[in-house]
Coordinates of C-alpha atoms in Angstrom, one line a residue:
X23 CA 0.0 0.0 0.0
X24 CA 1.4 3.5 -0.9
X25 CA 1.2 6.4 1.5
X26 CA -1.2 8.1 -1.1
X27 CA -3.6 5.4 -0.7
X28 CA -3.9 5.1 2.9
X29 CA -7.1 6.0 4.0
X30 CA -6.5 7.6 7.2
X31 CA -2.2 8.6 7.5
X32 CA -1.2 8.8 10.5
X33 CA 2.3 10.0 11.7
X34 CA 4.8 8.9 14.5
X35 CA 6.6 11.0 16.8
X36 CA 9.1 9.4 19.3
X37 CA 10.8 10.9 22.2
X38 CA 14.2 9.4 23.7
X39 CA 14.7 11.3 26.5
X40 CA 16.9 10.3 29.3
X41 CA 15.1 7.9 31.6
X42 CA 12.6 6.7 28.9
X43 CA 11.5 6.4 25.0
X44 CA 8.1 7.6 24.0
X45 CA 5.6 7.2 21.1
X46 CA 3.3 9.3 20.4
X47 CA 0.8 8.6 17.2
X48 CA -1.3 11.4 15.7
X49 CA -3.6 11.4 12.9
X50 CA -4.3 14.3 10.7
X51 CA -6.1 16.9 12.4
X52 CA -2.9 16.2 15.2
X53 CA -5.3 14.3 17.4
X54 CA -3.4 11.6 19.4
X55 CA -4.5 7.7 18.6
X56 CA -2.0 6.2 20.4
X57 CA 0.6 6.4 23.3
X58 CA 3.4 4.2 24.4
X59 CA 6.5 4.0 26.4
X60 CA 9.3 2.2 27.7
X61 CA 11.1 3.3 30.7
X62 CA 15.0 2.3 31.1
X63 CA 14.8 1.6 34.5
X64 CA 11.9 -0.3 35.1
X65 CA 11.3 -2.4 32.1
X66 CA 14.8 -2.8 30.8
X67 CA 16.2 -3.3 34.2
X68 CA 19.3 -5.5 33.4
X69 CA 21.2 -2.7 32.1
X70 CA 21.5 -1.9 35.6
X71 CA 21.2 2.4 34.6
X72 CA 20.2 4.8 37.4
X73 CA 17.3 6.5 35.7
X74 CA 18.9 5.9 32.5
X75 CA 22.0 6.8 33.0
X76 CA 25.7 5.6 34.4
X77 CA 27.9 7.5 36.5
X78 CA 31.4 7.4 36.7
X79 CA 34.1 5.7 36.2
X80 CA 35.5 9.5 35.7
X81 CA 34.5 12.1 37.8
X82 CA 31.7 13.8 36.5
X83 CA 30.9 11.6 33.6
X84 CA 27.1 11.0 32.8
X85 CA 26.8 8.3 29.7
X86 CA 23.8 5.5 28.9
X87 CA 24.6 2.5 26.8
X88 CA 23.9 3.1 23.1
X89 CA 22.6 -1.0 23.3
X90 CA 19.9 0.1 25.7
X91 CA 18.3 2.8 24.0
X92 CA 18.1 -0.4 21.0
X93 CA 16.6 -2.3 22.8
X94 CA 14.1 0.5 23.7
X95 CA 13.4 0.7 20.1
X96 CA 12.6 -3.0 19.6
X97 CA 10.4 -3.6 22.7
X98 CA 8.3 -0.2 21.7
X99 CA 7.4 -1.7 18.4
X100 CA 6.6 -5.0 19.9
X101 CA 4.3 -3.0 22.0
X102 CA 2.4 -0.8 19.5
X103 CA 2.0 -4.0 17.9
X104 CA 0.3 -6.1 21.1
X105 CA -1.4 -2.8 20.9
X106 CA -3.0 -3.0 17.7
X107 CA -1.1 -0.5 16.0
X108 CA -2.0 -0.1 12.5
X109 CA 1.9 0.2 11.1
X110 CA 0.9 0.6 7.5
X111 CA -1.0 3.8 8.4
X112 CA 2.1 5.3 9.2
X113 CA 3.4 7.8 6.4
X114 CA 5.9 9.5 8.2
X115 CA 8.1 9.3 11.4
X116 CA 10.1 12.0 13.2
X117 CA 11.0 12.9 16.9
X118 CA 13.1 14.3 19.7
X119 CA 16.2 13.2 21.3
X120 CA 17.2 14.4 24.6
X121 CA 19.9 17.7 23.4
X122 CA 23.5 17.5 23.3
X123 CA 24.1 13.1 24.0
X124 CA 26.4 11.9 20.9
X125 CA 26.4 8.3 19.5
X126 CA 29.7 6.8 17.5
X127 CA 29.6 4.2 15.1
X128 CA 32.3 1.9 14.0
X129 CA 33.9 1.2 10.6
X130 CA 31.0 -1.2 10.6
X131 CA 28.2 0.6 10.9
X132 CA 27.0 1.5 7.4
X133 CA 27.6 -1.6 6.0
X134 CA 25.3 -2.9 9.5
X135 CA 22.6 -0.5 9.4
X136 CA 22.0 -1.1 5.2
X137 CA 21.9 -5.2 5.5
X138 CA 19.5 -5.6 8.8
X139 CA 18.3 -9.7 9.0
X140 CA 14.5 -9.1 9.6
X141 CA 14.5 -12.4 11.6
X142 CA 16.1 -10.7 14.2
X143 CA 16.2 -7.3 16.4
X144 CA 18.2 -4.1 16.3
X145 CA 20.0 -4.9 19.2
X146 CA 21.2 -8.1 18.3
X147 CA 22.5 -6.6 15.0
X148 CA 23.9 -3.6 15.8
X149 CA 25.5 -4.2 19.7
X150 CA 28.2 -3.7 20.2
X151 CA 29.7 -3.7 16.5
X152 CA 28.2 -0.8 14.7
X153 CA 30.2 1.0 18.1
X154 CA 33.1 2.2 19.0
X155 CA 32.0 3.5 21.3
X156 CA 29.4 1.4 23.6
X157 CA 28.2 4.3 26.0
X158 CA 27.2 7.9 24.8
X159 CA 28.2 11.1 26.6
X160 CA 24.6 12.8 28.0
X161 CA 23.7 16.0 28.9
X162 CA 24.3 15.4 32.4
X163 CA 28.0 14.6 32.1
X164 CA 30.0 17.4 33.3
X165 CA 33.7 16.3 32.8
X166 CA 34.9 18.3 29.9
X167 CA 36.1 21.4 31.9
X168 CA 39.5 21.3 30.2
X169 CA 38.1 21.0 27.0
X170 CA 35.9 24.1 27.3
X171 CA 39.1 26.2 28.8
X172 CA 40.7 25.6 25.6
X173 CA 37.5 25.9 23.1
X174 CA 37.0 29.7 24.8
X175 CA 40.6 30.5 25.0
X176 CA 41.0 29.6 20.9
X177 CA 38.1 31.6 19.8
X178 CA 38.8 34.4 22.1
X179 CA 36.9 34.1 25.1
X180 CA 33.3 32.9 26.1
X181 CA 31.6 35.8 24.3
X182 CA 33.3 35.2 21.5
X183 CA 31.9 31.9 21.2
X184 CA 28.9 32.9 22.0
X185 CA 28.7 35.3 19.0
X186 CA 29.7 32.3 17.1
X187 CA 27.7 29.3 18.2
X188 CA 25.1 30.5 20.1
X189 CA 26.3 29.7 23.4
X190 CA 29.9 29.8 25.6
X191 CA 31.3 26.3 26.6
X192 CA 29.7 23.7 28.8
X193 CA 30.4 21.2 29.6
X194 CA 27.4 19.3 28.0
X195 CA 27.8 20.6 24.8
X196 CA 29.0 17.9 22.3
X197 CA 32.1 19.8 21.1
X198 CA 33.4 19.3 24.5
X199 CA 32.7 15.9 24.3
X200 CA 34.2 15.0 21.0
X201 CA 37.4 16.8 22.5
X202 CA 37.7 14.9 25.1
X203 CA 37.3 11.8 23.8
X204 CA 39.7 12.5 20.4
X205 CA 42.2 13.6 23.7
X206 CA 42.0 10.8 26.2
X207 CA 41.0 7.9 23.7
X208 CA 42.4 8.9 20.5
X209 CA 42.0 5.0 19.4
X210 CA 38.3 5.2 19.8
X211 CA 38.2 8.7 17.5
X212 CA 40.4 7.2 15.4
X213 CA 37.6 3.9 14.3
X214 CA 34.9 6.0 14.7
X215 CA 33.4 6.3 11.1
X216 CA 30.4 8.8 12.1
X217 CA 29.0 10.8 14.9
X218 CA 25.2 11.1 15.4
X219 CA 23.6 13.0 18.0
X220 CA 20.7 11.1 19.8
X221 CA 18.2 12.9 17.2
X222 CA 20.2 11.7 14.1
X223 CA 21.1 8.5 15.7
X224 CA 17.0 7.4 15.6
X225 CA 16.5 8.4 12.1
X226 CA 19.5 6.4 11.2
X227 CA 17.7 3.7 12.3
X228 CA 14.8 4.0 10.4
X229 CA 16.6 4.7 7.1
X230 CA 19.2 2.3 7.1
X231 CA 22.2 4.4 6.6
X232 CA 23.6 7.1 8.4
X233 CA 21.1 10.6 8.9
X234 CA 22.2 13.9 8.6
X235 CA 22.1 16.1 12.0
X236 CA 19.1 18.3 12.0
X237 CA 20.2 21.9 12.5
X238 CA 18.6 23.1 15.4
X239 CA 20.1 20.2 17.9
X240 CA 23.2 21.0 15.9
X241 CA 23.4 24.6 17.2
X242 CA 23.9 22.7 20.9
X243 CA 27.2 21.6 20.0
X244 CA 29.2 24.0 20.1
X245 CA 30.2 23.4 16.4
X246 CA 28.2 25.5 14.5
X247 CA 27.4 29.2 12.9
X248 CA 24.6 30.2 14.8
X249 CA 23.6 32.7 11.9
X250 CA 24.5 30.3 8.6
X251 CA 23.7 26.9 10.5
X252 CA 26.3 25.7 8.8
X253 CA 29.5 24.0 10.5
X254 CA 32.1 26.1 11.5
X255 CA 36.4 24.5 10.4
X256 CA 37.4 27.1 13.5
X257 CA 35.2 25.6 15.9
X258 CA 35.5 21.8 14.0
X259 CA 39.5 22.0 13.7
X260 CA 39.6 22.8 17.4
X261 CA 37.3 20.2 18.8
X262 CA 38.1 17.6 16.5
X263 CA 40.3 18.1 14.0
X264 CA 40.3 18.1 9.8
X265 CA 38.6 14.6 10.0
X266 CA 35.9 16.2 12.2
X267 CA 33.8 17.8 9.4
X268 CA 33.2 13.6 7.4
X269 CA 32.8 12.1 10.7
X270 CA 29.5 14.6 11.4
X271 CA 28.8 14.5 7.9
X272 CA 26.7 16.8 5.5
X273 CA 25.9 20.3 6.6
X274 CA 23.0 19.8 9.3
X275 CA 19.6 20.3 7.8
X276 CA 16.0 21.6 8.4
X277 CA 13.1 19.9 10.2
X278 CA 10.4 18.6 7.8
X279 CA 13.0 17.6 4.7
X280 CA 12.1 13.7 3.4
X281 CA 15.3 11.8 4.1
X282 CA 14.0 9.0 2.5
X283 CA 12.0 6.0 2.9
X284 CA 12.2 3.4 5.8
X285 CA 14.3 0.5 5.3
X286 CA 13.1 -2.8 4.2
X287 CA 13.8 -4.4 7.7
X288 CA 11.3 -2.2 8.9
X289 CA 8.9 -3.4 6.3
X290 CA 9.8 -6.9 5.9
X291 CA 9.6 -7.1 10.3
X292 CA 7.0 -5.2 11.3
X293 CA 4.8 -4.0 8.4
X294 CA 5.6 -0.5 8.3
X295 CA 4.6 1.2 5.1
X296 CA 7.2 0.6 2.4
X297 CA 6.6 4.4 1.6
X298 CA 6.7 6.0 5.1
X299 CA 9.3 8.3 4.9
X300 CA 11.8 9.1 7.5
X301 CA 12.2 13.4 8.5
X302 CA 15.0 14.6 10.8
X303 CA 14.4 14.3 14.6
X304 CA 15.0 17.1 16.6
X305 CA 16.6 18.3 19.9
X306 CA 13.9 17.6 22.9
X307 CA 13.8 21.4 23.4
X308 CA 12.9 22.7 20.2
X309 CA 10.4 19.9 19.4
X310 CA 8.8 21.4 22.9
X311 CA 8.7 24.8 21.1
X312 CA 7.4 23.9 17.8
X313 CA 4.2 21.8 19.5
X314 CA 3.4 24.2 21.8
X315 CA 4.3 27.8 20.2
X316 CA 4.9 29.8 16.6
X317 CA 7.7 32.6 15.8
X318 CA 6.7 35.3 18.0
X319 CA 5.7 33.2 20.9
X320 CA 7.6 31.5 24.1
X321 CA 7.0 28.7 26.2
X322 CA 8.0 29.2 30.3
X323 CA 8.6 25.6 31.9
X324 CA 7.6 26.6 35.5
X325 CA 9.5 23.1 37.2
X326 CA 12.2 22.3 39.4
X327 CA 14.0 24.8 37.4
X328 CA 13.3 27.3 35.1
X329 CA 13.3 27.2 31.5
X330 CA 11.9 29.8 29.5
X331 CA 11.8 29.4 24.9
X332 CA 11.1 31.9 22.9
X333 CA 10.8 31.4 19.3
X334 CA 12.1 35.1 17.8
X335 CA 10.1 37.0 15.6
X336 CA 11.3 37.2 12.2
X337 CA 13.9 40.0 11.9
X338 CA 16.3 41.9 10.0
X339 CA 18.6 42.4 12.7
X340 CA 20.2 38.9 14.8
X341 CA 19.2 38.8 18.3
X342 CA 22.4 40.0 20.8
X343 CA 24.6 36.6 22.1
X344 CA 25.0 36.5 26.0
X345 CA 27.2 34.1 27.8
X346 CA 24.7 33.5 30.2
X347 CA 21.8 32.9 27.5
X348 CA 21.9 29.8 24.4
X349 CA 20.9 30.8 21.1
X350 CA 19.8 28.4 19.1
X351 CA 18.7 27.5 15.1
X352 CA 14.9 27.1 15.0
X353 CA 14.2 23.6 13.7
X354 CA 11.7 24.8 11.0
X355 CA 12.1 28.3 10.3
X356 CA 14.9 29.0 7.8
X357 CA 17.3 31.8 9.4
X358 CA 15.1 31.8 12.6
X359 CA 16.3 31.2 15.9
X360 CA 15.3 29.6 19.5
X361 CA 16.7 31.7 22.4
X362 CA 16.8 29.5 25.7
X363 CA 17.4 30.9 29.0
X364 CA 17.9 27.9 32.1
X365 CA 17.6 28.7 35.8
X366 CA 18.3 26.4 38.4
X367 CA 16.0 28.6 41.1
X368 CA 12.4 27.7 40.0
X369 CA 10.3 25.4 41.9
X370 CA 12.4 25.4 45.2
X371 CA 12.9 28.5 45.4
X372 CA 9.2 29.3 45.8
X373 CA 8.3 26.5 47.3
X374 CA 11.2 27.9 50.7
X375 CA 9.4 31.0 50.5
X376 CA 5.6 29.5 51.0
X377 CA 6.9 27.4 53.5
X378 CA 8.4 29.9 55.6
X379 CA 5.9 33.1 55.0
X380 CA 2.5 31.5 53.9
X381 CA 2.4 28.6 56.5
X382 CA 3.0 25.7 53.6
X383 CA 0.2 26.4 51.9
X384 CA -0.7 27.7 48.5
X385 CA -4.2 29.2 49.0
X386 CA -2.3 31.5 51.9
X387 CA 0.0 31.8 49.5
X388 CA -1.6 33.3 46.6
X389 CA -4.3 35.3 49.1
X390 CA -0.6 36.9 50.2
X391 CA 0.1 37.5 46.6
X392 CA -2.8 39.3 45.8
X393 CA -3.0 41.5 48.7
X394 CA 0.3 43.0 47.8
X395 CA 0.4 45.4 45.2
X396 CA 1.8 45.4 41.7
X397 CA 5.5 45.7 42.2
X398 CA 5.6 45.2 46.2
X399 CA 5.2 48.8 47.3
X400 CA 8.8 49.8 46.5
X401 CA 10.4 46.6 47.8
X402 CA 12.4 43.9 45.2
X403 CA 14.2 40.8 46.4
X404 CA 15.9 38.4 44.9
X405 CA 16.1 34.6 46.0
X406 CA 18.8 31.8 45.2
X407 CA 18.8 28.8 47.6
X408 CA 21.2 27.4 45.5
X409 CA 24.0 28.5 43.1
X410 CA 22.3 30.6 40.3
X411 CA 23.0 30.1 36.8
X412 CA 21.5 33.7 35.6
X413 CA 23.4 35.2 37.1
X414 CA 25.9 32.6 37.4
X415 CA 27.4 31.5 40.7
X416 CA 24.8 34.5 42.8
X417 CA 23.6 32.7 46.0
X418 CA 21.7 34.1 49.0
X419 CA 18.7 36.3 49.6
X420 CA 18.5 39.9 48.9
X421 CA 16.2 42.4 49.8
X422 CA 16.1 46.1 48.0
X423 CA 13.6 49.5 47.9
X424 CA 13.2 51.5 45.7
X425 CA 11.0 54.7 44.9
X426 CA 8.1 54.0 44.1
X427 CA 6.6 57.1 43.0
X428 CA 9.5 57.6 40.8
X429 CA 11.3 54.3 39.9
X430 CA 14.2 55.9 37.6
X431 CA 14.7 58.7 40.1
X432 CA 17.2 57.1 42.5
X433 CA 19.2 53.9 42.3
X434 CA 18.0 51.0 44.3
X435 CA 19.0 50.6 48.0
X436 CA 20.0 47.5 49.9
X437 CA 18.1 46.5 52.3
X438 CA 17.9 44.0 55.7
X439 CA 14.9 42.5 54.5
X440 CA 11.4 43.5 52.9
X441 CA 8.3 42.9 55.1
X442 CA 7.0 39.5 55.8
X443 CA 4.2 39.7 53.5
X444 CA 5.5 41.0 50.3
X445 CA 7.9 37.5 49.9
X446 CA 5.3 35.6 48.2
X447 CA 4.9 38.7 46.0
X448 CA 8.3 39.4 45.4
X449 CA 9.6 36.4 44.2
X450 CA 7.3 36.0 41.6
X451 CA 8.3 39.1 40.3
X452 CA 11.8 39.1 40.7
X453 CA 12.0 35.9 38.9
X454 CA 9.8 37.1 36.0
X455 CA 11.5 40.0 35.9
X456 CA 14.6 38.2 35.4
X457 CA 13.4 36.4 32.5
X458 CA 11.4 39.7 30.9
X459 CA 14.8 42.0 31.3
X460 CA 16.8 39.5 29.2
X461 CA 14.1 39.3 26.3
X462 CA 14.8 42.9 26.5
X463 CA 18.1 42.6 26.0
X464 CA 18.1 40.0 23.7
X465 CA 15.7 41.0 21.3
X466 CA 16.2 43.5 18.7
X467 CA 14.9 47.0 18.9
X468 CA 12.3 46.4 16.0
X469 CA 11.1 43.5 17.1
X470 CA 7.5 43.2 17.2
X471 CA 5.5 42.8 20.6
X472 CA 5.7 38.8 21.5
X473 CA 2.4 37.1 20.7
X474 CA 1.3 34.4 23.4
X475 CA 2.8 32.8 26.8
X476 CA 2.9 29.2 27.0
X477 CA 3.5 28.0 30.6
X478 CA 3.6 24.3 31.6
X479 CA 4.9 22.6 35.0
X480 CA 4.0 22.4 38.2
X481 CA 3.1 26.4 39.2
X482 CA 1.0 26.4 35.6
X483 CA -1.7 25.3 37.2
X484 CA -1.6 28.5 39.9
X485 CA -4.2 31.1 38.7
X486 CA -2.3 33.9 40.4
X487 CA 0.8 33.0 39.3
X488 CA -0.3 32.6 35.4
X489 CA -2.0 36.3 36.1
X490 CA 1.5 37.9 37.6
X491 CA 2.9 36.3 34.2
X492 CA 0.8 37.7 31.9
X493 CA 1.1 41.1 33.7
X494 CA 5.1 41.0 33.5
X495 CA 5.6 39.8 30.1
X496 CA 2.4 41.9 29.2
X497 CA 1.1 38.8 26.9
X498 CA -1.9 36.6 27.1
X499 CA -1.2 33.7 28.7
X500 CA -2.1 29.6 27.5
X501 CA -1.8 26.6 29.0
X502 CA -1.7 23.5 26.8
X503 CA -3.4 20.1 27.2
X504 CA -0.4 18.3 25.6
X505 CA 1.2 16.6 28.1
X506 CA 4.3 14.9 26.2
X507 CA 5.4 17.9 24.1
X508 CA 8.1 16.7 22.7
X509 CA 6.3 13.5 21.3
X510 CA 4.1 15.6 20.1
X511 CA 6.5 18.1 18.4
X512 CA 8.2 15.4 16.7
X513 CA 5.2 13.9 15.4
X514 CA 4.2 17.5 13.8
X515 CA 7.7 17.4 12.6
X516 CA 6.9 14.0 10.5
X517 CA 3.5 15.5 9.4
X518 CA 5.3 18.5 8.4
X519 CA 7.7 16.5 5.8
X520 CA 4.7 14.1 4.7
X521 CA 2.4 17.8 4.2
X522 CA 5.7 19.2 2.8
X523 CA 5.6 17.0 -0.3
X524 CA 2.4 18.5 -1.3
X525 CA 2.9 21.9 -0.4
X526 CA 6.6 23.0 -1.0
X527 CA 6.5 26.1 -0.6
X528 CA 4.5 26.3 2.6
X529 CA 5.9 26.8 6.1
X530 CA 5.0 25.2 9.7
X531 CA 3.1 27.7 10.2
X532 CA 0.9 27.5 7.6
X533 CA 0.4 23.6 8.0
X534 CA -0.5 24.3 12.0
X535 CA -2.6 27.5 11.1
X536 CA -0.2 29.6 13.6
X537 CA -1.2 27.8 16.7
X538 CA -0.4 25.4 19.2
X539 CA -1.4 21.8 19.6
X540 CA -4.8 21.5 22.3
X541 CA -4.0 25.2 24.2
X542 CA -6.7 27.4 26.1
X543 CA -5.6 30.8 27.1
X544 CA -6.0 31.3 30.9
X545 CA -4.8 34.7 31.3
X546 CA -4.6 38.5 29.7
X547 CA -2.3 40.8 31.2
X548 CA -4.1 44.0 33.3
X549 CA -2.2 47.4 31.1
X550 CA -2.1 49.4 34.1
X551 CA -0.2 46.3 35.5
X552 CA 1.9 45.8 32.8
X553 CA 3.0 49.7 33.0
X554 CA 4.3 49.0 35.9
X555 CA 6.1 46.3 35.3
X556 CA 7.8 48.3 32.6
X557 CA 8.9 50.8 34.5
X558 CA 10.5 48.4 37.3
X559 CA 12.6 45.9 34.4
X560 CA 15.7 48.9 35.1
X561 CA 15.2 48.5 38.6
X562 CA 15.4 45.1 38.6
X563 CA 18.3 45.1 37.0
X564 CA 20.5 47.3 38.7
X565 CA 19.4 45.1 41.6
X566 CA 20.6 41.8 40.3
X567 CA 23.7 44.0 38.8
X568 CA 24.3 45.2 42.7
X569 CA 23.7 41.1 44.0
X570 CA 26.3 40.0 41.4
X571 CA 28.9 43.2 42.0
X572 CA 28.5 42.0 45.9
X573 CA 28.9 38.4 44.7
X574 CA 32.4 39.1 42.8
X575 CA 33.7 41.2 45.7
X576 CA 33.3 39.0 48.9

């Protein structure tokens, strides 16, 4: 059966994140049919991973077996099938991958991926020889320290880079990684044929041969132009060397391109469509973006930390590069970008103030909240149980006034502390404000006003703290039904190549009519509100500006 003919396409989106895969199946009008998972360490137990992951045996290093996330693959199919899946309905398959995790195959590989035995599994075939390397560096490891010293120092310091590549060093970042292993196992970097990152490891797969990398996850490595997307021989000669550039191989490419058809095995094994085509997987962040939000939009993850997306408006002028921000390539909008800002502060953080000024409770709480004026009455403080990241290294409590007649009148003034009651209040504010005086920053002066708000987490659910939102970013405010966003976003990303072939020259946008997947807006922002919220983004940042000065200093 073609693709054309099937009656009713429907389109796969997996998410390999770091403690499980997921599937998510949607059919045309991005409804979801079907849901299934496979979590590392509960139902593949014998690998022995904590949450997915191994630890050690260097300090700081973070990898998960490249065999296990296989395996993954081959017991989620056998699933969707004990599930009734209808596999020749499926026309097109994309996803996510959790950002930054790198995969190396062997010598082997290509000639393994393009000659799979349908008799028998992935796993079987391709563990450990398509390798050579049998754990991949994650996101979590953090042991390439030396490796970003000498990336910054060769491109001329960490703004530098960041007006390169989108971001300064970390440690994370799969430059680094590929650094350090080319330095401590050159053998290994020597019989390593190809590098995939997670999201082109999965399409790899699927196609039989070795995917490109798709370029939004490829702006997370450190390795590319932020503004071309293109690889970058500075940033590649340093990291890797002049073999670097045919061990990633072609220039990374956009979300929604056809990179072909499935391979037989699939086919031949489990029925799949002979004409389901294959579309790059993304990074797990961007795919978040693209379900939930459109160019002119953002998406605030109010968790255990802090994350906060924001798909930039179409523009003339680039956005500004911070070391403290990432920039990244937008996965579907050519020369558009993703700016990402991470704090560690979110959850906790309120969480110590409740406990300690609303008696644990978050009805007292919010009643605390709203009895406090906009802006606190001329108070601002700033809270960091634990070492900040924006602004990096800050820690403490600190408590400022300010006039509040007249904001700009008079700088700031340190302070002891700020009445009992205003806390709940104030640290709503100042971490909102944190986030609204970098898009500030960021942003270029003819920028258009940002659209919509997208918040999801734990706090999303808080009325009063999706109206203090909408106030400070003076934009309306959605929450979305979707719970695996990711999933999601890569299974628009496969509906995108599939809708793609019939309409080349439309965009994302048009396919998803501008909005996001299943949202409801549950807050407008109050002008008078917002005006002073405007007026108190300087304030706030000659407070964090005096926090960080005091930080340097003592």
């Amino acid at each position: 059966m073609s693709s054309q003919a099937t009656a009713s396409p429907l389109f796969l989106g997996l998410d390999l994140s770091t403690q499980q895969l997921k599937a998510v199946l949607i059919k045309e009008d991005a409804t979801i049919v079907h849901e299934t998972s496979v979590h590392f360490s509960n139902d593949l137990s014998h690998y022995n991973t904590t949450s997915g992951t191994y630890h050690g045996p260097g300090e700081g290093e973070v990898t998960s077996p490249v065999a296990m996330w296989l395996e993954a693959i081959d017991l989620l199919f056998e699933r969707m099938r004990k599930e009734d899946v209808s596999f020749s309905d499926i026309v097109a398959i994309s996803g996510a991958g959790q950002q930054h995790g790198s995969v190396y195959w062997s010598t082997k590989a290509e000639s393994l991926l393009s000659n799979l035995d349908p008799t028998k599994s992935l796993t079987e075939q391709l563990s450990p020889d398509a390798f050579s390397l049998d754990k991949s560096p994650i996101w979590q490891d953090h042991s390439t320290e030396e490796d970003c010293i000498r990336l910054e120092k060769e491109i001329g310091g960490p703004q530098a880079l960041a007006d390169l590549s989108g971001s300064r060093a970390y440690e994370r970042f799969t430059g680094s990684q590929i650094s350090k292993i080319r330095r401590l196992k050159p053998e290994i970097y020597e019989a390593t044929s190809k590098i995939s990152l997670v999201s082109s490891f999965i399409p790899s797969v699927f196609l039989g041969a070795f995917a490109p990398i798709e370029v939004s996850d490829a702006s997370g490595m450190n390795l590319t132009n932020i503004l071309t997307g293109k690889w970058d021989d500075r940033l590649l000669d340093i990291c890797g060397g002049p073999e670097l550039r045919s061990k990633l191989g072609p220039e990374p490419v956009l979300g929604g391109v056809n990179l072909g058809k499935v391979s037989s095995w699939w086919v031949k094994r489990w029925g799949l469509n002979p004409e389901c085509i294959v579309a790059p997987f993304t990074g797990d962040n961007p795919a978040t973006v693209i379900s939930l939000s459109s160019p002119g939009d953002a998406v605030l993850s109010l968790g255990t930390s802090t994350t906060f997306l924001l798909s930039v408006p179409p523009s003339d002028i680039a956005p500004k590069r911070f070391t403290t921000s990432h920039l990244l390539a937008h996965p579907t909008s050519p020369n558009g970008q993703i700016v990402m800002l991470c704090y560690k502060n979110g959850a906790l953080a309120r969480e110590n103030v409740r406990n300690k000024y609303a008696d644990k409770h978050w009805t007292k709480f919010n009643e605390l909240v709203q009895a406090t004026p906009a802006g606190c009455a001329g108070y601002l403080a700033l809270y960091f149980p634990l070492p900040e990241i924006i602004p990096p290294g800050v820690q403490g409590e600190h408590c400022f006034s300010y006039n509040v007649a007249d904001p700009a009148k008079e700088a700031p003034k340190p302070i002891d502390d700020v009445p009992p009651n205003v806390h709940c209040r104030a640290i709503l504010e100042s971490q909102f404000l944190s986030i609204r005086s970098r898009i500030a920053a960021i942003l270029p002066p003819n920028a258009p006003h940002l659209r919509r708000l997208v918040i999801s987490g734990g706090s999303s659910a808080n009325p009063v703290i999706r109206q203090i939102a909408a106030d400070i970013f003076d934009m309306n405010v959605y929450v979305s039904t979707t719970k695996e966003a990711a999933g999601m976003g890569g299974a628009l990303l496969a509906k995108y190549a599939w809708w793609k072939i019939r309409n080349p020259e439309g965009t994302f946008e048009d396919m998803t009519g501008g909005e996001g997947v299943g949202e409801s807006r549950v807050a407008e922002p109050k002008k008078e509100q917002s005006q002073i919220y405007d007026a108190l983004v300087p304030i706030y940042t000659a407070c964090e500006e005096a926090v960080v000065a005091a930080s340097a200093s003592g």
